[in-house]
CSV table of C-alpha atoms in Angstrom, one decimal:
chain,number,residue,atom,x,y,z
H,4,MET,CA,0.2,6.3,-17.7
H,5,ILE,CA,-2.7,3.4,-18.3
H,6,ASP,CA,-4.9,2.4,-15.8
H,7,ILE,CA,-4.2,-0.6,-13.9
H,8,LYS,CA,-5.5,-3.4,-15.8
H,9,ALA,CA,-7.7,-6.3,-14.5
H,10,GLY,CA,-5.8,-8.9,-12.9
H,11,GLU,CA,-3.0,-6.7,-11.9
H,12,THR,CA,-1.9,-6.4,-8.5
H,13,ILE,CA,0.0,-3.7,-6.7
H,14,GLN,CA,2.3,-5.8,-5.4
H,15,GLU,CA,3.1,-7.8,-8.4
H,16,LEU,CA,4.3,-4.4,-10.3
H,17,VAL,CA,6.5,-3.5,-7.4
H,18,CYS,CA,8.2,-6.6,-7.6
H,19,LYS,CA,8.8,-6.5,-11.1
H,20,HIS,CA,10.2,-3.0,-11.2
H,21,SER,CA,12.7,-0.7,-9.1
H,22,ILE,CA,10.2,2.1,-9.0
H,23,VAL,CA,6.7,2.1,-9.4
H,24,LEU,CA,4.2,5.3,-9.3
H,25,PHE,CA,0.3,5.3,-8.7
H,26,GLN,CA,-2.2,7.8,-9.2
H,27,PHE,CA,-5.1,7.4,-7.4
H,28,SER,CA,-8.1,9.0,-7.8
H,29,SER,CA,-12.0,9.5,-8.3
H,30,LYS,CA,-14.4,10.2,-11.1
H,31,SER,CA,-15.5,13.4,-9.3
H,32,CYS,CA,-12.3,14.5,-8.9
H,33,THR,CA,-11.6,17.5,-10.6
H,34,PRO,CA,-7.8,18.2,-9.8
H,35,CYS,CA,-7.1,14.4,-10.7
H,36,VAL,CA,-7.4,15.1,-13.9
H,37,ALA,CA,-4.7,18.3,-14.1
H,38,ILE,CA,-2.6,15.8,-12.2
H,39,ARG,CA,-2.7,13.0,-14.3
H,40,GLN,CA,-1.9,15.4,-17.0
H,41,ARG,CA,1.6,16.7,-15.3
H,42,LEU,CA,2.6,13.2,-14.4
H,43,GLU,CA,2.0,11.9,-18.1
H,44,ASP,CA,4.0,14.6,-19.6
H,45,TRP,CA,7.0,14.4,-16.7
H,46,LEU,CA,6.3,10.6,-16.9
H,47,SER,CA,7.1,10.8,-20.8
H,48,ASN,CA,10.6,11.6,-20.4
H,49,HIS,CA,11.3,9.1,-17.5
H,50,GLU,CA,11.3,5.8,-18.9
H,51,GLN,CA,12.9,3.8,-16.0
H,52,ILE,CA,9.7,4.5,-14.0
H,53,GLU,CA,6.5,2.4,-14.3
H,54,ALA,CA,3.2,4.1,-13.6
H,55,ARG,CA,-0.8,3.1,-13.1
H,56,HIS,CA,-3.5,5.4,-12.6
H,57,ILE,CA,-5.8,3.5,-10.1
H,58,SER,CA,-9.7,4.7,-10.0
H,59,ILE,CA,-11.1,4.1,-6.8
H,60,ASP,CA,-14.7,3.7,-8.4
H,61,GLU,CA,-13.5,0.5,-10.1
H,62,HIS,CA,-10.8,-0.8,-7.5
H,63,PRO,CA,-11.5,0.5,-3.9
H,64,GLU,CA,-9.6,-2.5,-2.4
H,65,LEU,CA,-6.7,-1.1,-3.8
H,66,ALA,CA,-7.4,1.7,-2.3
H,67,ALA,CA,-8.3,0.6,1.2
H,68,GLN,CA,-4.7,-1.8,0.9
H,69,ASN,CA,-2.7,1.2,0.0
H,70,ASP,CA,-4.4,3.4,3.2
H,71,VAL,CA,-5.6,5.8,0.4
H,72,LEU,CA,-8.3,8.1,2.0
H,73,SER,CA,-8.5,11.8,-0.2
H,74,PHE,CA,-7.8,12.3,-3.9
H,75,PRO,CA,-5.8,13.2,-5.6
H,76,THR,CA,-3.2,10.7,-4.2
H,77,VAL,CA,0.1,10.1,-5.6
H,78,VAL,CA,2.2,6.7,-4.2
H,79,VAL,CA,5.9,6.0,-5.6
H,80,TYR,CA,7.4,2.8,-4.5
H,81,VAL,CA,11.3,2.5,-4.7
H,82,GLU,CA,12.6,-1.1,-4.3
H,83,GLY,CA,9.2,-3.0,-2.6
H,84,GLN,CA,9.4,0.1,-0.5
H,85,VAL,CA,6.8,3.1,-0.1
H,86,ALA,CA,9.3,6.4,-0.8
H,87,ILE,CA,7.2,9.0,-1.8
H,88,ARG,CA,3.6,9.8,-0.9
H,89,GLY,CA,1.5,12.9,-1.4
H,90,SER,CA,-2.1,13.1,-0.5
H,91,GLY,CA,-4.8,16.0,-1.2
H,92,TYR,CA,-2.9,19.4,-1.5
H,93,PHE,CA,0.5,18.5,-2.4
H,94,SER,CA,3.3,19.5,-4.6
H,95,LEU,CA,4.1,17.8,-7.6
H,96,ASP,CA,7.2,19.6,-8.4
H,97,GLU,CA,8.3,18.2,-5.2
H,98,ILE,CA,7.8,14.5,-5.8
H,99,PHE,CA,9.3,15.3,-9.1
H,100,ALA,CA,12.2,16.6,-7.6
H,101,LYS,CA,12.4,13.8,-5.5
H,102,LEU,CA,12.1,11.3,-7.9
H,103,GLU,CA,14.7,13.1,-9.7
H,104,ARG,CA,17.2,12.4,-6.6
H,105,LEU,CA,16.0,8.8,-6.2
H,106,ILE,CA,16.9,8.0,-10.0
H,107,GLU,CA,20.2,9.5,-9.6
H,108,LEU,CA,20.9,7.8,-6.8
H,109,MET,CA,20.1,4.4,-8.5
H,110,SER,CA,22.1,5.0,-11.6
């Protein structure tokens, strides 16, 4: 998963891709590192999902626009709408299962 690029916007990515996953994290968030690794491993087998990592230390405005108040936070947009959201303590396995169902429905 790559870091969001300078000038790249969430809205732009959501309009260009059917499924977009964002992970919001902070440099001081230890669990964020482990979650990012698990996301990257899972995403390597799901190329139809566009994904970006967003550091709130570098992009606080993007966190504010998405009502991100705690970390780690994962937000998934499907066809332009927030479809899945996990924040703080959440199950990545549940998020993966929901994504698998969405991918199946969309194919």
